[in-house]
PDB file of C-alpha atoms in Angstrom:
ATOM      1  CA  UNK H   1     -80.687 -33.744 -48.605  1.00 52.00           C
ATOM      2  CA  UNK H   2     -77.469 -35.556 -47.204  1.00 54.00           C
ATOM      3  CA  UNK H   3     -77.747 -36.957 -43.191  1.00 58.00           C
ATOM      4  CA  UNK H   4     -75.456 -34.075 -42.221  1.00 55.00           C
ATOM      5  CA  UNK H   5     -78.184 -31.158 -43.075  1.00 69.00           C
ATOM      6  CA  UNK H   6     -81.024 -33.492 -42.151  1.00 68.00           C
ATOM      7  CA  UNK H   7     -79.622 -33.892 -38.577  1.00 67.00           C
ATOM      8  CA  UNK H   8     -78.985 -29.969 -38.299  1.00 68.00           C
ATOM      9  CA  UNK H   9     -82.313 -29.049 -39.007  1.00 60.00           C
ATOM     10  CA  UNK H  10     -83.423 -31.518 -36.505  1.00 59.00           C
ATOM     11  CA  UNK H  11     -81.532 -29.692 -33.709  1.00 59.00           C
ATOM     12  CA  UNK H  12     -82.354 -26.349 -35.275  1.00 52.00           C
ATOM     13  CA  UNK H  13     -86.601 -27.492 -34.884  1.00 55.00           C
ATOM     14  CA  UNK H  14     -85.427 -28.466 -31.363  1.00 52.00           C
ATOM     15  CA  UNK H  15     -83.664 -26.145 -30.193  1.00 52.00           C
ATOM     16  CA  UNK H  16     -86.708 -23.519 -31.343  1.00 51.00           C
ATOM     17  CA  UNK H  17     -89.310 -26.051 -29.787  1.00 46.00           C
ATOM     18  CA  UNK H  18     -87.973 -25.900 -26.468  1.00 52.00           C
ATOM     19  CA  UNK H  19     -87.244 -21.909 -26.413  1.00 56.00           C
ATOM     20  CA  UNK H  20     -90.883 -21.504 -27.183  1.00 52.00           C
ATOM     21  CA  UNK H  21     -91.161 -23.664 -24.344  1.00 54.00           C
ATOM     22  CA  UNK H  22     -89.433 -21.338 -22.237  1.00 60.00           C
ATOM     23  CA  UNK H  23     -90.910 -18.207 -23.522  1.00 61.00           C
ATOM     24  CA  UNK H  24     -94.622 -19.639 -23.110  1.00 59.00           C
ATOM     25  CA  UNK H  25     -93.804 -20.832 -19.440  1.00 61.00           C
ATOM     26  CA  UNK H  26     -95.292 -19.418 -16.535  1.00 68.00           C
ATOM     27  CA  UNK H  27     -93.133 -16.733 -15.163  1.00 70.00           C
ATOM     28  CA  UNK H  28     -93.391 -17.661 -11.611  1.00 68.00           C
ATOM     29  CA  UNK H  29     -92.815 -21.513 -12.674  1.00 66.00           C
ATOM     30  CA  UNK H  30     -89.378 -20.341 -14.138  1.00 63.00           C
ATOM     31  CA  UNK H  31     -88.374 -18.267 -11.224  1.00 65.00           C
ATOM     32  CA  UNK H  32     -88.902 -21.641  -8.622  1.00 67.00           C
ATOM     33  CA  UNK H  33     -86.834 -24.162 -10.792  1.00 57.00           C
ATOM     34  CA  UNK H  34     -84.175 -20.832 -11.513  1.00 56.00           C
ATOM     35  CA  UNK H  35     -83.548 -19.365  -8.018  1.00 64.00           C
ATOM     36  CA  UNK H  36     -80.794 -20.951  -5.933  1.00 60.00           C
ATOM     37  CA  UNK H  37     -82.231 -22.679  -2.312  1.00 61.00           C
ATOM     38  CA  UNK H  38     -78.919 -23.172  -0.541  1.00 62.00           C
ATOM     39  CA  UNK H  39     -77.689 -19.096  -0.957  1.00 61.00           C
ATOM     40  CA  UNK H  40     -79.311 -16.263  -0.668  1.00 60.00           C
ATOM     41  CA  UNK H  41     -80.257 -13.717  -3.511  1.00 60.00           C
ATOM     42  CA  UNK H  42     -80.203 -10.452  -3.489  1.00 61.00           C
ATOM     43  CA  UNK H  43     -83.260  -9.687  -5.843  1.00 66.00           C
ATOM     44  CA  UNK H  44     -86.555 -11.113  -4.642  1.00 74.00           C
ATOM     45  CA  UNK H  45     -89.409 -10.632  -6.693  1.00 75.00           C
ATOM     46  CA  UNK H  46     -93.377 -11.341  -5.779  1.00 75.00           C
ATOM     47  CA  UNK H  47     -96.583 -11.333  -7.279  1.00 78.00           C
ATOM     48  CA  UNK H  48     -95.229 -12.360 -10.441  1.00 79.00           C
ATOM     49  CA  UNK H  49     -97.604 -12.410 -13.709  1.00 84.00           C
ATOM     50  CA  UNK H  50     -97.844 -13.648 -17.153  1.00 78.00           C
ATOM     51  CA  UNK H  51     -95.326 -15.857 -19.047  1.00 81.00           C
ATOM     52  CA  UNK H  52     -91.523 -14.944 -19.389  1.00 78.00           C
ATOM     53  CA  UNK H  53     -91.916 -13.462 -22.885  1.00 79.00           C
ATOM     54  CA  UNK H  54     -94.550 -10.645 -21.631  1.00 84.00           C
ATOM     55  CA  UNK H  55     -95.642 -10.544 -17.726  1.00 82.00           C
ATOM     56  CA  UNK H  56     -95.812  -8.054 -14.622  1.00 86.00           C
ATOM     57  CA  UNK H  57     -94.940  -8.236 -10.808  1.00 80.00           C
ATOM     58  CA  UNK H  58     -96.210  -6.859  -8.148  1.00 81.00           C
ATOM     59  CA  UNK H  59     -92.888  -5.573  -6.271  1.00 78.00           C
ATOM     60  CA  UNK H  60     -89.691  -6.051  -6.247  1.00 76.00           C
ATOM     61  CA  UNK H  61     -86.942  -6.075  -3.138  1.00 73.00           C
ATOM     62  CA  UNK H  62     -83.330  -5.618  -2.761  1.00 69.00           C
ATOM     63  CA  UNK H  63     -81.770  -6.934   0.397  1.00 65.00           C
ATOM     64  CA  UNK H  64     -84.801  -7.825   1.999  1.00 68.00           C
ATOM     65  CA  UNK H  65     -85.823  -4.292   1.319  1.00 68.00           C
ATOM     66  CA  UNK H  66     -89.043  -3.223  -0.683  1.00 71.00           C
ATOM     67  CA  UNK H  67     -87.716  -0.607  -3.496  1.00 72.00           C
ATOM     68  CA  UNK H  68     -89.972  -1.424  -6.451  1.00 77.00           C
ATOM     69  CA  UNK H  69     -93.799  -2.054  -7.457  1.00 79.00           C
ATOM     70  CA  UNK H  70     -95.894  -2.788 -10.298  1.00 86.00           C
ATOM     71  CA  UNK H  71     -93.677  -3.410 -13.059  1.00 84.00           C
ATOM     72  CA  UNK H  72     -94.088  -4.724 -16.563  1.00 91.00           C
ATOM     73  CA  UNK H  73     -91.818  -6.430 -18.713  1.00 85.00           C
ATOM     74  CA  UNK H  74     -91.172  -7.303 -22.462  1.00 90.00           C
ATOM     75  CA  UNK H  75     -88.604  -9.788 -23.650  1.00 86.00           C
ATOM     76  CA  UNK H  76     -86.007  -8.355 -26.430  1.00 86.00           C
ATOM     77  CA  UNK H  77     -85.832 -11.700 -28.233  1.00 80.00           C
ATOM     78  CA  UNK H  78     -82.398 -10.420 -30.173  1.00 79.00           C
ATOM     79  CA  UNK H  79     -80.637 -10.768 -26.859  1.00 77.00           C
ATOM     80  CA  UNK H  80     -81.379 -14.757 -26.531  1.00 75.00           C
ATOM     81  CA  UNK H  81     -78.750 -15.242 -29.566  1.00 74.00           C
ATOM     82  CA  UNK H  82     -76.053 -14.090 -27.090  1.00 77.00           C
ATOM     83  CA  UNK H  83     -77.068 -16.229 -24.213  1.00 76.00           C
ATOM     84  CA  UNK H  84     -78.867 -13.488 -22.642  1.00 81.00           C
ATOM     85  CA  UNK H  85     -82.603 -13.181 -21.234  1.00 81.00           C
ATOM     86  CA  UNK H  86     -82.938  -9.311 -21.515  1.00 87.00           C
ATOM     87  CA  UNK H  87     -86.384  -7.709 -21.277  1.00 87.00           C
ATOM     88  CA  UNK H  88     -87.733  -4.139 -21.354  1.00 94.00           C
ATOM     89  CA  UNK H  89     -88.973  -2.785 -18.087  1.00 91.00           C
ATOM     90  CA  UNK H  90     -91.088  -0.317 -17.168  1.00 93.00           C
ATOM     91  CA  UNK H  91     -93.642   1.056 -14.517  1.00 90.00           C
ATOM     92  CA  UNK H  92     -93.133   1.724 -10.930  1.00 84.00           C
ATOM     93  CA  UNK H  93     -95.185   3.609  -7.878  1.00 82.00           C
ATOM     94  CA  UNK H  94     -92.778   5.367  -5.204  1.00 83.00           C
ATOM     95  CA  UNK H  95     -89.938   5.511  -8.005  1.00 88.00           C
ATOM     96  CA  UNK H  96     -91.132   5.000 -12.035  1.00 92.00           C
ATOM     97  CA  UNK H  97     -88.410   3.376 -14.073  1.00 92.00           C
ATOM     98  CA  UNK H  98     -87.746   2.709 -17.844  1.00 95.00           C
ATOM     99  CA  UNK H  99     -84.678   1.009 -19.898  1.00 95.00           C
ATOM    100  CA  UNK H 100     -83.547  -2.695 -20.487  1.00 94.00           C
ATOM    101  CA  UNK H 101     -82.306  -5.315 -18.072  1.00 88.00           C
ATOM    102  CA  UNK H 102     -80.623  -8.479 -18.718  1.00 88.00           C
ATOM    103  CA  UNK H 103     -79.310 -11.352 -17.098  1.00 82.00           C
ATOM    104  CA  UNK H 104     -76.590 -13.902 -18.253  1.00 82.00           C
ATOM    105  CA  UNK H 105     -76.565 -17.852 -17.353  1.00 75.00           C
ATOM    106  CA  UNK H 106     -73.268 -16.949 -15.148  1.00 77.00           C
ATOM    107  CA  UNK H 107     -75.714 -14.931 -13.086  1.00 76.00           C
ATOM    108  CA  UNK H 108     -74.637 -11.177 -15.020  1.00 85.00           C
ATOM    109  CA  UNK H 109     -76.860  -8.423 -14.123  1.00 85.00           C
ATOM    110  CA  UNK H 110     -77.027  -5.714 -16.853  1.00 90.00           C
ATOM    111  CA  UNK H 111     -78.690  -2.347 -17.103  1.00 90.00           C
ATOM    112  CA  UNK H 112     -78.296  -0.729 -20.321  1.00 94.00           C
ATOM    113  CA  UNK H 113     -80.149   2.962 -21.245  1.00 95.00           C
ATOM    114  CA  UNK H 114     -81.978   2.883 -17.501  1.00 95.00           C
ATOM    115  CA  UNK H 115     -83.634   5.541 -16.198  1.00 95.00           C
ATOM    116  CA  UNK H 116     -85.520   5.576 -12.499  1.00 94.00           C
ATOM    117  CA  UNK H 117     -87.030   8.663 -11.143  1.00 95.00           C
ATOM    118  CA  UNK H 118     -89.195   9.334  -8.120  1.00 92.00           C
ATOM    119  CA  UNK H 119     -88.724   9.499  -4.025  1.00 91.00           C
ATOM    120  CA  UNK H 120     -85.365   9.050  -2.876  1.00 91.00           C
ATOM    121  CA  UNK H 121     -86.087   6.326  -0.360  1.00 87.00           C
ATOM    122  CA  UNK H 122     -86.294   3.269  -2.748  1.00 82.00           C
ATOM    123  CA  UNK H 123     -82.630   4.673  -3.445  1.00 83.00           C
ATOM    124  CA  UNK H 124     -81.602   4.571  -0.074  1.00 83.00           C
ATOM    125  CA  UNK H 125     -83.075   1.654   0.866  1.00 78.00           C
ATOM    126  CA  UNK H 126     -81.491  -0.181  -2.305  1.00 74.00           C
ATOM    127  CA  UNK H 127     -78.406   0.693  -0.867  1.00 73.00           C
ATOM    128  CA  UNK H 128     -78.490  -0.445   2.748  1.00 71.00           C
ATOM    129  CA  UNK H 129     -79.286   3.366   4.034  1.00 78.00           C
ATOM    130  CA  UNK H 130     -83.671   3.211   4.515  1.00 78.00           C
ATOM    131  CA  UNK H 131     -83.228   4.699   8.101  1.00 82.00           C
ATOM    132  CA  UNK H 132     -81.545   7.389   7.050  1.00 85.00           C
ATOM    133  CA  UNK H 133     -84.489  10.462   8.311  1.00 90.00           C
ATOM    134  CA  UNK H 134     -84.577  11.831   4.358  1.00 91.00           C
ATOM    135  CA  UNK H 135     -86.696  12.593   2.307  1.00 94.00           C
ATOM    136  CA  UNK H 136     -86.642  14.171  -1.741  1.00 95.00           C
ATOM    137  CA  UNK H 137     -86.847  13.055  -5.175  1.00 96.00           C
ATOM    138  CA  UNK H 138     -84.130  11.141  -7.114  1.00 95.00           C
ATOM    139  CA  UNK H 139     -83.236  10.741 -10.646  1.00 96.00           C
ATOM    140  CA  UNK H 140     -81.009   8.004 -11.674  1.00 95.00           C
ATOM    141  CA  UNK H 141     -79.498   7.794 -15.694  1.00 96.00           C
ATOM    142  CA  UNK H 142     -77.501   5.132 -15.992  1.00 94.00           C
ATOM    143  CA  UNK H 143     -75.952   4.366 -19.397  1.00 96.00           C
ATOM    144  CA  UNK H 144     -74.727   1.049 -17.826  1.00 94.00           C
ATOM    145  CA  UNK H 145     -74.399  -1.017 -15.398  1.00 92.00           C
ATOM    146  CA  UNK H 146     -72.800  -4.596 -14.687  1.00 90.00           C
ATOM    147  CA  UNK H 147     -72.914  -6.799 -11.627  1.00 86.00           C
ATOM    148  CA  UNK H 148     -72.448 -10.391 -11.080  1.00 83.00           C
ATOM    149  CA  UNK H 149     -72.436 -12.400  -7.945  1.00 78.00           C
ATOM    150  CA  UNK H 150     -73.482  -9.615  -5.777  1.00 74.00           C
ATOM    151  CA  UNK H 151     -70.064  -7.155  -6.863  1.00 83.00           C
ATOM    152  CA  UNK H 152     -70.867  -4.043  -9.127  1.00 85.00           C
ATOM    153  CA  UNK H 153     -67.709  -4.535 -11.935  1.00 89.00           C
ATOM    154  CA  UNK H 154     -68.778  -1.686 -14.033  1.00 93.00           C
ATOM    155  CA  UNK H 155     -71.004   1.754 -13.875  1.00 93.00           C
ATOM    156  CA  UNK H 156     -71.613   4.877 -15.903  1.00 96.00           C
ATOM    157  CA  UNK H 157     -74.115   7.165 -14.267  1.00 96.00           C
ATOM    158  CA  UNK H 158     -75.487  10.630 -12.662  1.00 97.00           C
ATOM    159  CA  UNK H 159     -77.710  10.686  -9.807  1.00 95.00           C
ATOM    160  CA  UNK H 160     -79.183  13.461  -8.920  1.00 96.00           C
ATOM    161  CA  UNK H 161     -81.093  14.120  -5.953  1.00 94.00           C
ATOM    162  CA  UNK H 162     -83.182  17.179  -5.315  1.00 95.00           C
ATOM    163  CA  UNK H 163     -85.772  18.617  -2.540  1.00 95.00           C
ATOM    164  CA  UNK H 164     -83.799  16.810   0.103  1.00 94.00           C
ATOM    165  CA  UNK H 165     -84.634  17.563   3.650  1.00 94.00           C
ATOM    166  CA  UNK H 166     -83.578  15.851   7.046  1.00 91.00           C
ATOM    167  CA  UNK H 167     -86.649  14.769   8.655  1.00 91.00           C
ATOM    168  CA  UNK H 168     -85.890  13.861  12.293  1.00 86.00           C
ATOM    169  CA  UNK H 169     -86.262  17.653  13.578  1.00 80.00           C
ATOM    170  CA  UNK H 170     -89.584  18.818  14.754  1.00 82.00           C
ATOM    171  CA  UNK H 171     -89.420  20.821  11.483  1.00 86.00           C
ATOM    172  CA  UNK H 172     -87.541  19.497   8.247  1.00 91.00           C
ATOM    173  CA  UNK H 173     -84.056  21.335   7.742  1.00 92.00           C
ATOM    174  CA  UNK H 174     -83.580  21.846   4.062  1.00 93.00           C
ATOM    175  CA  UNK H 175     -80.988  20.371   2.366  1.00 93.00           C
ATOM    176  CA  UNK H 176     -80.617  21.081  -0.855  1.00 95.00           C
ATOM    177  CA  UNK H 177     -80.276  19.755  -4.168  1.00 97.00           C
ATOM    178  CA  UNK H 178     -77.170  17.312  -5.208  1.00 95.00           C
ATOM    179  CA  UNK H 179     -75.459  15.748  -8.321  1.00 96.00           C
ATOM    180  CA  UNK H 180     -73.659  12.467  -8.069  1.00 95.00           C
ATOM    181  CA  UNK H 181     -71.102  10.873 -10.933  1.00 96.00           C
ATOM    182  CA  UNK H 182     -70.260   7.196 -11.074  1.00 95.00           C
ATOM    183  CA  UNK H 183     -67.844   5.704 -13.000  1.00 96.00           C
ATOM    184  CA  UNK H 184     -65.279   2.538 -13.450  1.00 94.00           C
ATOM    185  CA  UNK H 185     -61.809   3.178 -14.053  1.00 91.00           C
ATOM    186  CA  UNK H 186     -59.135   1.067 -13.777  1.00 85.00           C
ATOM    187  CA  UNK H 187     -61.003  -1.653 -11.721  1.00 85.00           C
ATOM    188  CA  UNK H 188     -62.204   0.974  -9.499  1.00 91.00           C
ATOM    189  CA  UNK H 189     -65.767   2.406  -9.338  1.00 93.00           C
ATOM    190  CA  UNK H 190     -66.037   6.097  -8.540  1.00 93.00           C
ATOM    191  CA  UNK H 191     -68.539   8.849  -7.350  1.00 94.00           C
ATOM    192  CA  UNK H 192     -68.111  12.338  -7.518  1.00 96.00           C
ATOM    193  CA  UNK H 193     -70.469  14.726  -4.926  1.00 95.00           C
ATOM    194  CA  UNK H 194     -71.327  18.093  -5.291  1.00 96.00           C
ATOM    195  CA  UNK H 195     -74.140  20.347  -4.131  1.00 95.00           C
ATOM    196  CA  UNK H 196     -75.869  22.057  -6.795  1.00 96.00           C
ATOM    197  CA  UNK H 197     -78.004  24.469  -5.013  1.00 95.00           C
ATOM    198  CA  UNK H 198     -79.379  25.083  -1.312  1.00 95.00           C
ATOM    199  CA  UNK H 199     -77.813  25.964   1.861  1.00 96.00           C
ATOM    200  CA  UNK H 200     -75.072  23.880   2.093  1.00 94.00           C
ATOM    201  CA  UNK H 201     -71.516  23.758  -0.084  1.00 95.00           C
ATOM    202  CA  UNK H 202     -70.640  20.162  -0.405  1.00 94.00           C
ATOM    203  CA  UNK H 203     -68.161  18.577  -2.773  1.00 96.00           C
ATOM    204  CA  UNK H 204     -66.592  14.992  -2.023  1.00 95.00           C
ATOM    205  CA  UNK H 205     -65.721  12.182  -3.984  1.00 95.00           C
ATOM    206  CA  UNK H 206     -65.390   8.118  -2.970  1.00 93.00           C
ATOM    207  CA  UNK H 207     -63.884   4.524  -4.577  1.00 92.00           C
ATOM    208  CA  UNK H 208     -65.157   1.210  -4.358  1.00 88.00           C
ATOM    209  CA  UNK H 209     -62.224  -1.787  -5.130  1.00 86.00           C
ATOM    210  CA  UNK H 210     -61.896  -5.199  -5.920  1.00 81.00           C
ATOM    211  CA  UNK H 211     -61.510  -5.914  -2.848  1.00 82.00           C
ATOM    212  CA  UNK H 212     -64.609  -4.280  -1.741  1.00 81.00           C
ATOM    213  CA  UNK H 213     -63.171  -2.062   0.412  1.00 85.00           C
ATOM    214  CA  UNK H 214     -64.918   1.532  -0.021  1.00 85.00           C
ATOM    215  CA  UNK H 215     -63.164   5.240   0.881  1.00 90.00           C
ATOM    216  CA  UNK H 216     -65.273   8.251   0.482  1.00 88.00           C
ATOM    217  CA  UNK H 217     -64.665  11.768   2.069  1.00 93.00           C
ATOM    218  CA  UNK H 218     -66.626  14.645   1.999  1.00 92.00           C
ATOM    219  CA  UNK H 219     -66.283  18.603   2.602  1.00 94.00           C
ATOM    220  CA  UNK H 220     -69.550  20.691   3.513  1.00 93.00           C
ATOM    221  CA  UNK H 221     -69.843  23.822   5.641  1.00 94.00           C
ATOM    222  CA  UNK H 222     -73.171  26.055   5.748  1.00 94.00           C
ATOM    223  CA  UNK H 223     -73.849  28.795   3.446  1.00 94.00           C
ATOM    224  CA  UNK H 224     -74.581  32.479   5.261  1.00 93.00           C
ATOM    225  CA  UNK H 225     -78.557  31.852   4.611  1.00 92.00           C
ATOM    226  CA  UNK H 226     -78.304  28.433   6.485  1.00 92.00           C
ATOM    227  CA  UNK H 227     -80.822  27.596   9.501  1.00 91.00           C
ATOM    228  CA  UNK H 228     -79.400  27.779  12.775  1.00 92.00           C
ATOM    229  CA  UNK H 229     -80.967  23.986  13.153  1.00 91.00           C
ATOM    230  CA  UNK H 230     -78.836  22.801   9.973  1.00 91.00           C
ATOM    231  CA  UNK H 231     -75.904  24.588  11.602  1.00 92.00           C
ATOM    232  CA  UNK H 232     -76.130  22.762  14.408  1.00 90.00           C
ATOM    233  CA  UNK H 233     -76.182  19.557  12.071  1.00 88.00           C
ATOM    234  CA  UNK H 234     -73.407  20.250  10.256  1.00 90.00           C
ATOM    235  CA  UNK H 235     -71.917  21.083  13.652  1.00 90.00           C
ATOM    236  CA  UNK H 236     -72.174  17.750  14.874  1.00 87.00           C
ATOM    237  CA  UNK H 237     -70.044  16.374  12.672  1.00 84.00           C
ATOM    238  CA  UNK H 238     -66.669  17.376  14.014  1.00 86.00           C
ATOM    239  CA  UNK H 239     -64.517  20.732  14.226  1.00 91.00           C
ATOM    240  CA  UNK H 240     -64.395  22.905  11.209  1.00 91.00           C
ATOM    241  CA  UNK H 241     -61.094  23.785   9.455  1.00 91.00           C
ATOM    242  CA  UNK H 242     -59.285  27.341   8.910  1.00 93.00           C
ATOM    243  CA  UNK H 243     -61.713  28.049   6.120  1.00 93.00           C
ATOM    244  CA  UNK H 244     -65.066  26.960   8.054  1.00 91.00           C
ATOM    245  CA  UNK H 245     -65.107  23.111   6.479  1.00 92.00           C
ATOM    246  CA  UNK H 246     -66.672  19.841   7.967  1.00 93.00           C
ATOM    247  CA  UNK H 247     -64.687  16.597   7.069  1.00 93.00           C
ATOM    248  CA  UNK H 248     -66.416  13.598   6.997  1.00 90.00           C
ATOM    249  CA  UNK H 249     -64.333  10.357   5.868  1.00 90.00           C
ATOM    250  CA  UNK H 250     -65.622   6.955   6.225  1.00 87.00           C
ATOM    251  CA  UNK H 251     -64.001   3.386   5.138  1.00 85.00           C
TER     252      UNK H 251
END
């Protein structure tokens, strides 16, 4: 055997030594020597279990927010040989989910084949809304998803949202049931909004840019079987136009 081949197999038993290592650690080890002290995250994980390969946690929150508990995880090995730690997750208690996560050493978030299902306020909490006086069910099926450094760069996914009700009035109004559409196009992430059935019509659409600045605009007005209470919180929203529509823009 010349020196050349000798030396790779060295690095080769090496390199395999220390990602056993790695595997075989301590989840909760890995996660103090991995998460950054001087910035803030916006993942943050607790009760973690079990070594990286195969473990569980005990809940999971997104900007400062609880959203997830009592998950379980498997590592896809595969994944390492493209610098990527991607696992298998599954479980859940307010909201269930199922599909694959990764993570790159540039700090890539990936969801590939993910599907979450359950109350809608892990949802809106995930996304900076949790006072919002909702409640329902939520289905998210996202076919991907890519974020890194706290910016969403691509998405390809349906929400839909069903049951909802607004909760503040002495007696939920009923909302209805709604499909959302997310996509990237052109550097741009979009959503498309449309009631599906209920007593409002709703249709509206929105755009996220590089530059993180957001647009979104809806249309709703009350069908004829509406609630006087839901007309009146429809009404609050602004004037009506010649054919009985509520604009609502935001940016």
């Amino acid at each position: 055997m010349n020196p050349l081949s000798t030396r790779r197999l060295i690095l080769l038993g090496v390199a395999v030594f220390l990602a056993g290592l790695l595997l075989l650690a301590p989840a909760a080890t890995l996660k103090g020597w991995f998460t950054p002290k001087d910035k803030p995250v916006p993942f943050q994980s607790f009760g973690l279990e079990g070594p990286l390969a195969q473990g569980a946690l005990a809940g999971l929150q997104v900007n400062n927010r609880p959203t997830l508990g009592q998950l379980r995880w498997n590592l896809q090995p595969l994944w390492l040989l493209l610098g990527r730690l991607s696992f298998h997750v599954e479980g859940g208690e307010q909201m269930t989910v199922n599909g694959s996560v990764s993570f790159s050493p540039l700090g890539t978030l990936r969801l590939r084949n993910f599907l979450a299902a359950g109350s809608v306020k892990p949802v809106l909490a995930a996304v900076g809304q949790a006072f919002l006086p909702v409640e329902g069910q939520a289905r998210l099926d996202f076919k991907g998803l890519q974020a890194a450094k706290g910016q969403l760069q691509d998405v390809e996914g349906v929400i839909e949202m069903q049951g909802l009700a607004w909760t503040l009035a002495r007696e939920p109004i009923v909302l209805g049931d709604y499909r959302a559409e997310l996509s990237t196009e052109k550097n741009e992430h979009l959503i498309k909004l449309e009631s599906v059935s209920g007593p409002l019509e709703l249709s509206g659409s929105g755009k996220l840019g590089e530059d993180q600045v957001y647009e979104f605009e809806i249309k709703l007005r009350p069908k004829p079987e509406a609630s006087p209470m839901l007309r009146n919180l429809v009404n609050s929203s602004g004037q009506p136009d010649p054919q009985g529509y509520y604009h609502v823009r935001k940016s």
